[in-house]
Structures are given as structure tokens and as C-alpha cells.
PDB file of N, CA and C in Angstrom:
ATOM      1  N   MET O   9       0.475  11.338  10.970  1.00 86.00           N
ATOM      2  CA  MET O   9       0.553   9.924  11.315  1.00 86.00           C
ATOM      3  C   MET O   9       2.016   9.480  11.240  1.00 86.00           C
ATOM      4  N   THR O  10       2.469   8.757  12.244  1.00 92.00           N
ATOM      5  CA  THR O  10       3.867   8.345  12.245  1.00 92.00           C
ATOM      6  C   THR O  10       4.103   7.251  11.203  1.00 92.00           C
ATOM      7  N   LYS O  11       5.353   7.151  10.806  1.00 93.00           N
ATOM      8  CA  LYS O  11       5.744   6.161   9.799  1.00 93.00           C
ATOM      9  C   LYS O  11       5.409   4.743  10.271  1.00 93.00           C
ATOM     10  N   ASP O  12       5.678   4.445  11.532  1.00 93.00           N
ATOM     11  CA  ASP O  12       5.435   3.097  12.058  1.00 93.00           C
ATOM     12  C   ASP O  12       3.948   2.745  12.050  1.00 93.00           C
ATOM     13  N   ILE O  13       3.107   3.698  12.430  1.00 95.00           N
ATOM     14  CA  ILE O  13       1.660   3.452  12.431  1.00 95.00           C
ATOM     15  C   ILE O  13       1.176   3.237  11.005  1.00 95.00           C
ATOM     16  N   LEU O  14       1.670   4.057  10.088  1.00 96.00           N
ATOM     17  CA  LEU O  14       1.261   3.944   8.692  1.00 96.00           C
ATOM     18  C   LEU O  14       1.678   2.592   8.104  1.00 96.00           C
ATOM     19  N   ILE O  15       2.911   2.175   8.377  1.00 95.00           N
ATOM     20  CA  ILE O  15       3.380   0.873   7.874  1.00 95.00           C
ATOM     21  C   ILE O  15       2.543  -0.256   8.483  1.00 95.00           C
ATOM     22  N   ALA O  16       2.220  -0.160   9.764  1.00 96.00           N
ATOM     23  CA  ALA O  16       1.404  -1.198  10.417  1.00 96.00           C
ATOM     24  C   ALA O  16       0.024  -1.284   9.772  1.00 96.00           C
ATOM     25  N   LYS O  17      -0.569  -0.141   9.479  1.00 97.00           N
ATOM     26  CA  LYS O  17      -1.890  -0.140   8.831  1.00 97.00           C
ATOM     27  C   LYS O  17      -1.798  -0.715   7.422  1.00 97.00           C
ATOM     28  N   LEU O  18      -0.747  -0.357   6.691  1.00 97.00           N
ATOM     29  CA  LEU O  18      -0.563  -0.896   5.340  1.00 97.00           C
ATOM     30  C   LEU O  18      -0.361  -2.407   5.378  1.00 97.00           C
ATOM     31  N   LYS O  19       0.422  -2.883   6.336  1.00 97.00           N
ATOM     32  CA  LYS O  19       0.653  -4.330   6.451  1.00 97.00           C
ATOM     33  C   LYS O  19      -0.655  -5.066   6.676  1.00 97.00           C
ATOM     34  N   ALA O  20      -1.515  -4.510   7.517  1.00 97.00           N
ATOM     35  CA  ALA O  20      -2.807  -5.148   7.783  1.00 97.00           C
ATOM     36  C   ALA O  20      -3.668  -5.187   6.520  1.00 97.00           C
ATOM     37  N   ILE O  21      -3.585  -4.135   5.714  1.00 98.00           N
ATOM     38  CA  ILE O  21      -4.384  -4.067   4.488  1.00 98.00           C
ATOM     39  C   ILE O  21      -3.880  -5.059   3.441  1.00 98.00           C
ATOM     40  N   ILE O  22      -2.568  -5.150   3.264  1.00 97.00           N
ATOM     41  CA  ILE O  22      -2.041  -5.983   2.177  1.00 97.00           C
ATOM     42  C   ILE O  22      -1.868  -7.454   2.564  1.00 97.00           C
ATOM     43  N   ALA O  23      -1.904  -7.768   3.846  1.00 97.00           N
ATOM     44  CA  ALA O  23      -1.659  -9.141   4.303  1.00 97.00           C
ATOM     45  C   ALA O  23      -2.494 -10.205   3.586  1.00 97.00           C
ATOM     46  N   PRO O  24      -3.805  -9.993   3.392  1.00 98.00           N
ATOM     47  CA  PRO O  24      -4.598 -11.055   2.750  1.00 98.00           C
ATOM     48  C   PRO O  24      -4.220 -11.346   1.292  1.00 98.00           C
ATOM     49  N   TYR O  25      -3.502 -10.421   0.656  1.00 97.00           N
ATOM     50  CA  TYR O  25      -3.210 -10.542  -0.773  1.00 97.00           C
ATOM     51  C   TYR O  25      -1.788 -11.019  -1.073  1.00 97.00           C
ATOM     52  N   VAL O  26      -0.957 -11.110  -0.044  1.00 97.00           N
ATOM     53  CA  VAL O  26       0.463 -11.429  -0.224  1.00 97.00           C
ATOM     54  C   VAL O  26       0.650 -12.879  -0.676  1.00 97.00           C
ATOM     55  N   GLN O  27       1.498 -13.079  -1.670  1.00 96.00           N
ATOM     56  CA  GLN O  27       1.813 -14.424  -2.154  1.00 96.00           C
ATOM     57  C   GLN O  27       3.198 -14.885  -1.685  1.00 96.00           C
ATOM     58  N   ASP O  28       4.036 -13.959  -1.230  1.00 96.00           N
ATOM     59  CA  ASP O  28       5.383 -14.302  -0.759  1.00 96.00           C
ATOM     60  C   ASP O  28       5.506 -13.920   0.714  1.00 96.00           C
ATOM     61  N   GLU O  29       5.273 -14.881   1.583  1.00 95.00           N
ATOM     62  CA  GLU O  29       5.248 -14.620   3.020  1.00 95.00           C
ATOM     63  C   GLU O  29       6.604 -14.150   3.567  1.00 95.00           C
ATOM     64  N   ASP O  30       7.697 -14.686   3.015  1.00 96.00           N
ATOM     65  CA  ASP O  30       9.018 -14.271   3.497  1.00 96.00           C
ATOM     66  C   ASP O  30       9.256 -12.796   3.221  1.00 96.00           C
ATOM     67  N   ALA O  31       8.906 -12.347   2.031  1.00 96.00           N
ATOM     68  CA  ALA O  31       9.069 -10.929   1.693  1.00 96.00           C
ATOM     69  C   ALA O  31       8.177 -10.073   2.591  1.00 96.00           C
ATOM     70  N   PHE O  32       6.992 -10.573   2.901  1.00 97.00           N
ATOM     71  CA  PHE O  32       6.063  -9.827   3.754  1.00 97.00           C
ATOM     72  C   PHE O  32       6.621  -9.674   5.171  1.00 97.00           C
ATOM     73  N   LYS O  33       7.244 -10.732   5.681  1.00 96.00           N
ATOM     74  CA  LYS O  33       7.827 -10.669   7.030  1.00 96.00           C
ATOM     75  C   LYS O  33       8.932  -9.622   7.103  1.00 96.00           C
ATOM     76  N   ASN O  34       9.622  -9.416   5.987  1.00 95.00           N
ATOM     77  CA  ASN O  34      10.742  -8.469   5.937  1.00 95.00           C
ATOM     78  C   ASN O  34      10.355  -7.156   5.265  1.00 95.00           C
ATOM     79  N   LEU O  35       9.073  -6.821   5.283  1.00 95.00           N
ATOM     80  CA  LEU O  35       8.574  -5.629   4.603  1.00 95.00           C
ATOM     81  C   LEU O  35       9.273  -4.361   5.080  1.00 95.00           C
ATOM     82  N   THR O  36       9.695  -3.553   4.113  1.00 94.00           N
ATOM     83  CA  THR O  36      10.296  -2.248   4.387  1.00 94.00           C
ATOM     84  C   THR O  36       9.655  -1.235   3.458  1.00 94.00           C
ATOM     85  N   GLU O  37      10.110   0.011   3.540  1.00 95.00           N
ATOM     86  CA  GLU O  37       9.600   1.049   2.637  1.00 95.00           C
ATOM     87  C   GLU O  37       9.900   0.716   1.180  1.00 95.00           C
ATOM     88  N   ASP O  38      10.938  -0.054   0.942  1.00 96.00           N
ATOM     89  CA  ASP O  38      11.359  -0.364  -0.433  1.00 96.00           C
ATOM     90  C   ASP O  38      10.678  -1.608  -1.004  1.00 96.00           C
ATOM     91  N   THR O  39       9.817  -2.253  -0.228  1.00 97.00           N
ATOM     92  CA  THR O  39       9.143  -3.458  -0.709  1.00 97.00           C
ATOM     93  C   THR O  39       8.183  -3.108  -1.834  1.00 97.00           C
ATOM     94  N   ASP O  40       8.322  -3.824  -2.946  1.00 97.00           N
ATOM     95  CA  ASP O  40       7.470  -3.630  -4.125  1.00 97.00           C
ATOM     96  C   ASP O  40       6.289  -4.595  -4.027  1.00 97.00           C
ATOM     97  N   PHE O  41       5.087  -4.081  -4.246  1.00 97.00           N
ATOM     98  CA  PHE O  41       3.895  -4.918  -4.104  1.00 97.00           C
ATOM     99  C   PHE O  41       3.877  -6.082  -5.090  1.00 97.00           C
ATOM    100  N   VAL O  42       4.251  -5.830  -6.335  1.00 96.00           N
ATOM    101  CA  VAL O  42       4.186  -6.870  -7.362  1.00 96.00           C
ATOM    102  C   VAL O  42       5.447  -7.725  -7.371  1.00 96.00           C
ATOM    103  N   LYS O  43       6.610  -7.094  -7.464  1.00 97.00           N
ATOM    104  CA  LYS O  43       7.865  -7.842  -7.592  1.00 97.00           C
ATOM    105  C   LYS O  43       8.221  -8.624  -6.330  1.00 97.00           C
ATOM    106  N   ASP O  44       8.071  -7.990  -5.167  1.00 97.00           N
ATOM    107  CA  ASP O  44       8.491  -8.641  -3.924  1.00 97.00           C
ATOM    108  C   ASP O  44       7.384  -9.491  -3.288  1.00 97.00           C
ATOM    109  N   LEU O  45       6.194  -8.933  -3.201  1.00 97.00           N
ATOM    110  CA  LEU O  45       5.107  -9.617  -2.501  1.00 97.00           C
ATOM    111  C   LEU O  45       4.264 -10.486  -3.425  1.00 97.00           C
ATOM    112  N   LYS O  46       4.528 -10.388  -4.736  1.00 97.00           N
ATOM    113  CA  LYS O  46       3.837 -11.210  -5.746  1.00 97.00           C
ATOM    114  C   LYS O  46       2.320 -10.978  -5.741  1.00 97.00           C
ATOM    115  N   ILE O  47       1.915  -9.729  -5.509  1.00 97.00           N
ATOM    116  CA  ILE O  47       0.495  -9.378  -5.527  1.00 97.00           C
ATOM    117  C   ILE O  47       0.097  -9.104  -6.972  1.00 97.00           C
ATOM    118  N   ASN O  48      -0.994  -9.726  -7.428  1.00 95.00           N
ATOM    119  CA  ASN O  48      -1.397  -9.523  -8.822  1.00 95.00           C
ATOM    120  C   ASN O  48      -2.176  -8.218  -8.995  1.00 95.00           C
ATOM    121  N   SER O  49      -2.350  -7.802 -10.229  1.00 91.00           N
ATOM    122  CA  SER O  49      -2.940  -6.488 -10.502  1.00 91.00           C
ATOM    123  C   SER O  49      -4.389  -6.396 -10.015  1.00 91.00           C
ATOM    124  N   ALA O  50      -5.144  -7.478 -10.085  1.00 94.00           N
ATOM    125  CA  ALA O  50      -6.518  -7.447  -9.587  1.00 94.00           C
ATOM    126  C   ALA O  50      -6.538  -7.190  -8.079  1.00 94.00           C
ATOM    127  N   ASN O  51      -5.616  -7.816  -7.369  1.00 96.00           N
ATOM    128  CA  ASN O  51      -5.548  -7.606  -5.924  1.00 96.00           C
ATOM    129  C   ASN O  51      -5.028  -6.219  -5.575  1.00 96.00           C
ATOM    130  N   LEU O  52      -4.218  -5.629  -6.449  1.00 95.00           N
ATOM    131  CA  LEU O  52      -3.763  -4.259  -6.213  1.00 95.00           C
ATOM    132  C   LEU O  52      -4.957  -3.314  -6.184  1.00 95.00           C
ATOM    133  N   VAL O  53      -5.929  -3.555  -7.046  1.00 94.00           N
ATOM    134  CA  VAL O  53      -7.147  -2.738  -7.039  1.00 94.00           C
ATOM    135  C   VAL O  53      -7.868  -2.886  -5.704  1.00 94.00           C
ATOM    136  N   ASP O  54      -7.947  -4.111  -5.198  1.00 96.00           N
ATOM    137  CA  ASP O  54      -8.565  -4.341  -3.889  1.00 96.00           C
ATOM    138  C   ASP O  54      -7.824  -3.589  -2.792  1.00 96.00           C
ATOM    139  N   ILE O  55      -6.504  -3.601  -2.862  1.00 96.00           N
ATOM    140  CA  ILE O  55      -5.689  -2.897  -1.869  1.00 96.00           C
ATOM    141  C   ILE O  55      -5.966  -1.398  -1.928  1.00 96.00           C
ATOM    142  N   ILE O  56      -6.048  -0.851  -3.140  1.00 96.00           N
ATOM    143  CA  ILE O  56      -6.349   0.575  -3.305  1.00 96.00           C
ATOM    144  C   ILE O  56      -7.694   0.910  -2.639  1.00 96.00           C
ATOM    145  N   LEU O  57      -8.702   0.081  -2.890  1.00 97.00           N
ATOM    146  CA  LEU O  57     -10.028   0.314  -2.304  1.00 97.00           C
ATOM    147  C   LEU O  57      -9.973   0.214  -0.774  1.00 97.00           C
ATOM    148  N   ASP O  58      -9.214  -0.746  -0.273  1.00 97.00           N
ATOM    149  CA  ASP O  58      -9.059  -0.902   1.175  1.00 97.00           C
ATOM    150  C   ASP O  58      -8.342   0.298   1.785  1.00 97.00           C
ATOM    151  N   ILE O  59      -7.341   0.829   1.088  1.00 97.00           N
ATOM    152  CA  ILE O  59      -6.613   2.017   1.562  1.00 97.00           C
ATOM    153  C   ILE O  59      -7.565   3.209   1.610  1.00 97.00           C
ATOM    154  N   GLU O  60      -8.379   3.365   0.577  1.00 98.00           N
ATOM    155  CA  GLU O  60      -9.341   4.475   0.575  1.00 98.00           C
ATOM    156  C   GLU O  60     -10.276   4.377   1.778  1.00 98.00           C
ATOM    157  N   ASP O  61     -10.760   3.163   2.063  1.00 98.00           N
ATOM    158  CA  ASP O  61     -11.669   2.972   3.193  1.00 98.00           C
ATOM    159  C   ASP O  61     -10.971   3.214   4.530  1.00 98.00           C
ATOM    160  N   GLU O  62      -9.787   2.640   4.686  1.00 97.00           N
ATOM    161  CA  GLU O  62      -9.065   2.731   5.958  1.00 97.00           C
ATOM    162  C   GLU O  62      -8.719   4.174   6.321  1.00 97.00           C
ATOM    163  N   PHE O  63      -8.281   4.943   5.338  1.00 97.00           N
ATOM    164  CA  PHE O  63      -7.804   6.299   5.616  1.00 97.00           C
ATOM    165  C   PHE O  63      -8.826   7.374   5.249  1.00 97.00           C
ATOM    166  N   ASP O  64      -9.992   6.947   4.745  1.00 97.00           N
ATOM    167  CA  ASP O  64     -11.049   7.870   4.346  1.00 97.00           C
ATOM    168  C   ASP O  64     -10.527   8.931   3.367  1.00 97.00           C
ATOM    169  N   ILE O  65      -9.861   8.426   2.313  1.00 97.00           N
ATOM    170  CA  ILE O  65      -9.316   9.294   1.272  1.00 97.00           C
ATOM    171  C   ILE O  65      -9.820   8.811  -0.082  1.00 97.00           C
ATOM    172  N   ARG O  66      -9.646   9.648  -1.095  1.00 97.00           N
ATOM    173  CA  ARG O  66     -10.010   9.290  -2.464  1.00 97.00           C
ATOM    174  C   ARG O  66      -8.741   9.294  -3.297  1.00 97.00           C
ATOM    175  N   LEU O  67      -8.451   8.179  -3.955  1.00 96.00           N
ATOM    176  CA  LEU O  67      -7.254   8.080  -4.786  1.00 96.00           C
ATOM    177  C   LEU O  67      -7.631   8.216  -6.252  1.00 96.00           C
ATOM    178  N   GLU O  68      -6.901   9.050  -6.959  1.00 94.00           N
ATOM    179  CA  GLU O  68      -7.125   9.257  -8.391  1.00 94.00           C
ATOM    180  C   GLU O  68      -6.355   8.196  -9.174  1.00 94.00           C
ATOM    181  N   ASN O  69      -6.647   8.085 -10.466  1.00 94.00           N
ATOM    182  CA  ASN O  69      -5.957   7.099 -11.310  1.00 94.00           C
ATOM    183  C   ASN O  69      -4.448   7.269 -11.281  1.00 94.00           C
ATOM    184  N   GLU O  70      -3.979   8.533 -11.334  1.00 95.00           N
ATOM    185  CA  GLU O  70      -2.521   8.738 -11.321  1.00 95.00           C
ATOM    186  C   GLU O  70      -1.905   8.317  -9.990  1.00 95.00           C
ATOM    187  N   ASP O  71      -2.658   8.459  -8.896  1.00 94.00           N
ATOM    188  CA  ASP O  71      -2.165   7.985  -7.598  1.00 94.00           C
ATOM    189  C   ASP O  71      -2.002   6.466  -7.636  1.00 94.00           C
ATOM    190  N   MET O  72      -3.006   5.801  -8.183  1.00 92.00           N
ATOM    191  CA  MET O  72      -2.984   4.337  -8.239  1.00 92.00           C
ATOM    192  C   MET O  72      -1.827   3.822  -9.091  1.00 92.00           C
ATOM    193  N   GLU O  73      -1.556   4.520 -10.191  1.00 92.00           N
ATOM    194  CA  GLU O  73      -0.471   4.105 -11.081  1.00 92.00           C
ATOM    195  C   GLU O  73       0.882   4.244 -10.413  1.00 92.00           C
ATOM    196  N   GLN O  74       1.011   5.180  -9.479  1.00 94.00           N
ATOM    197  CA  GLN O  74       2.290   5.415  -8.805  1.00 94.00           C
ATOM    198  C   GLN O  74       2.460   4.557  -7.561  1.00 94.00           C
ATOM    199  N   MET O  75       1.388   3.953  -7.080  1.00 94.00           N
ATOM    200  CA  MET O  75       1.434   3.207  -5.825  1.00 94.00           C
ATOM    201  C   MET O  75       1.928   1.781  -6.067  1.00 94.00           C
ATOM    202  N   LEU O  76       3.223   1.658  -6.306  1.00 93.00           N
ATOM    203  CA  LEU O  76       3.814   0.367  -6.648  1.00 93.00           C
ATOM    204  C   LEU O  76       4.604  -0.262  -5.510  1.00 93.00           C
ATOM    205  N   ASP O  77       4.968   0.556  -4.536  1.00 96.00           N
ATOM    206  CA  ASP O  77       5.728   0.038  -3.401  1.00 96.00           C
ATOM    207  C   ASP O  77       5.264   0.717  -2.116  1.00 96.00           C
ATOM    208  N   VAL O  78       5.791   0.255  -1.016  1.00 96.00           N
ATOM    209  CA  VAL O  78       5.361   0.755   0.290  1.00 96.00           C
ATOM    210  C   VAL O  78       5.658   2.248   0.424  1.00 96.00           C
ATOM    211  N   LYS O  79       6.845   2.665   0.000  1.00 97.00           N
ATOM    212  CA  LYS O  79       7.228   4.069   0.152  1.00 97.00           C
ATOM    213  C   LYS O  79       6.291   4.993  -0.622  1.00 97.00           C
ATOM    214  N   SER O  80       5.991   4.667  -1.879  1.00 97.00           N
ATOM    215  CA  SER O  80       5.107   5.539  -2.651  1.00 97.00           C
ATOM    216  C   SER O  80       3.693   5.516  -2.082  1.00 97.00           C
ATOM    217  N   ALA O  81       3.242   4.371  -1.584  1.00 97.00           N
ATOM    218  CA  ALA O  81       1.925   4.309  -0.947  1.00 97.00           C
ATOM    219  C   ALA O  81       1.873   5.240   0.256  1.00 97.00           C
ATOM    220  N   MET O  82       2.926   5.218   1.069  1.00 97.00           N
ATOM    221  CA  MET O  82       2.984   6.074   2.253  1.00 97.00           C
ATOM    222  C   MET O  82       2.970   7.554   1.864  1.00 97.00           C
ATOM    223  N   GLN O  83       3.731   7.905   0.834  1.00 97.00           N
ATOM    224  CA  GLN O  83       3.790   9.302   0.397  1.00 97.00           C
ATOM    225  C   GLN O  83       2.434   9.778  -0.110  1.00 97.00           C
ATOM    226  N   ILE O  84       1.771   8.947  -0.895  1.00 97.00           N
ATOM    227  CA  ILE O  84       0.466   9.320  -1.448  1.00 97.00           C
ATOM    228  C   ILE O  84      -0.573   9.443  -0.336  1.00 97.00           C
ATOM    229  N   ILE O  85      -0.587   8.482   0.580  1.00 97.00           N
ATOM    230  CA  ILE O  85      -1.539   8.549   1.697  1.00 97.00           C
ATOM    231  C   ILE O  85      -1.317   9.812   2.530  1.00 97.00           C
ATOM    232  N   ASN O  86      -0.059  10.086   2.870  1.00 96.00           N
ATOM    233  CA  ASN O  86       0.229  11.266   3.673  1.00 96.00           C
ATOM    234  C   ASN O  86      -0.167  12.545   2.950  1.00 96.00           C
ATOM    235  N   SER O  87       0.094  12.630   1.639  1.00 96.00           N
ATOM    236  CA  SER O  87      -0.261  13.845   0.911  1.00 96.00           C
ATOM    237  C   SER O  87      -1.785  14.025   0.873  1.00 96.00           C
ATOM    238  N   LYS O  88      -2.534  12.924   0.766  1.00 96.00           N
ATOM    239  CA  LYS O  88      -4.006  13.004   0.767  1.00 96.00           C
ATOM    240  C   LYS O  88      -4.518  13.400   2.144  1.00 96.00           C
ATOM    241  N   LEU O  89      -3.901  12.879   3.190  1.00 96.00           N
ATOM    242  CA  LEU O  89      -4.342  13.203   4.546  1.00 96.00           C
ATOM    243  C   LEU O  89      -4.053  14.668   4.883  1.00 96.00           C
ATOM    244  N   GLU O  90      -2.950  15.189   4.353  1.00 93.00           N
ATOM    245  CA  GLU O  90      -2.595  16.588   4.604  1.00 93.00           C
ATOM    246  C   GLU O  90      -3.448  17.538   3.778  1.00 93.00           C
ATOM    247  N   GLY O  91      -3.830  17.083   2.567  1.00 83.00           N
ATOM    248  CA  GLY O  91      -4.581  17.946   1.649  1.00 83.00           C
ATOM    249  C   GLY O  91      -5.987  18.062   2.050  1.00 83.00           C
TER     250      GLY O  91
END
């Protein structure tokens, strides 16, 4: 999956939970879900579940703990899709 397609899918998943619209408009690989987008921890769980559904993957607890920004989310998703 190309980087652009993956970022577009992630943006669609996280859009309903974003509290900082300006940061969302300028989303990059370095965007942090909590610090930049102001997404709370309960909503992060929702995002994880949505990612599992969208990509038909299973995320382990350690994956969830590492998924703090766009770049790490992309890396984890790609590794699950390849595995």
C-alpha cells in the first residue's frame, strides 16, 4: 500500500476524534495523536479498533502502546499487512 493511500485511510479513521482541526489539516507522518491532534486516550482505543476493522488486522497491546503518531501507525499497519 502506498504511503499516500495509507495516510488518506488514517485521516478518514481519525477525523471524527480530532480536537485540533488546524493540526489535522496539516497532518504529516510526524503528527502526534495526543499532543498535536488532542485525541484523548479513550478515543485512541476507538481509533485502534477502527484501524483493525479497516485493514483487517489484529493489533497486540504492544502495538497499541507504540501507536502514538502517524508514522508509527503506518509502520505497524504495514508490518501487519506484510506478515
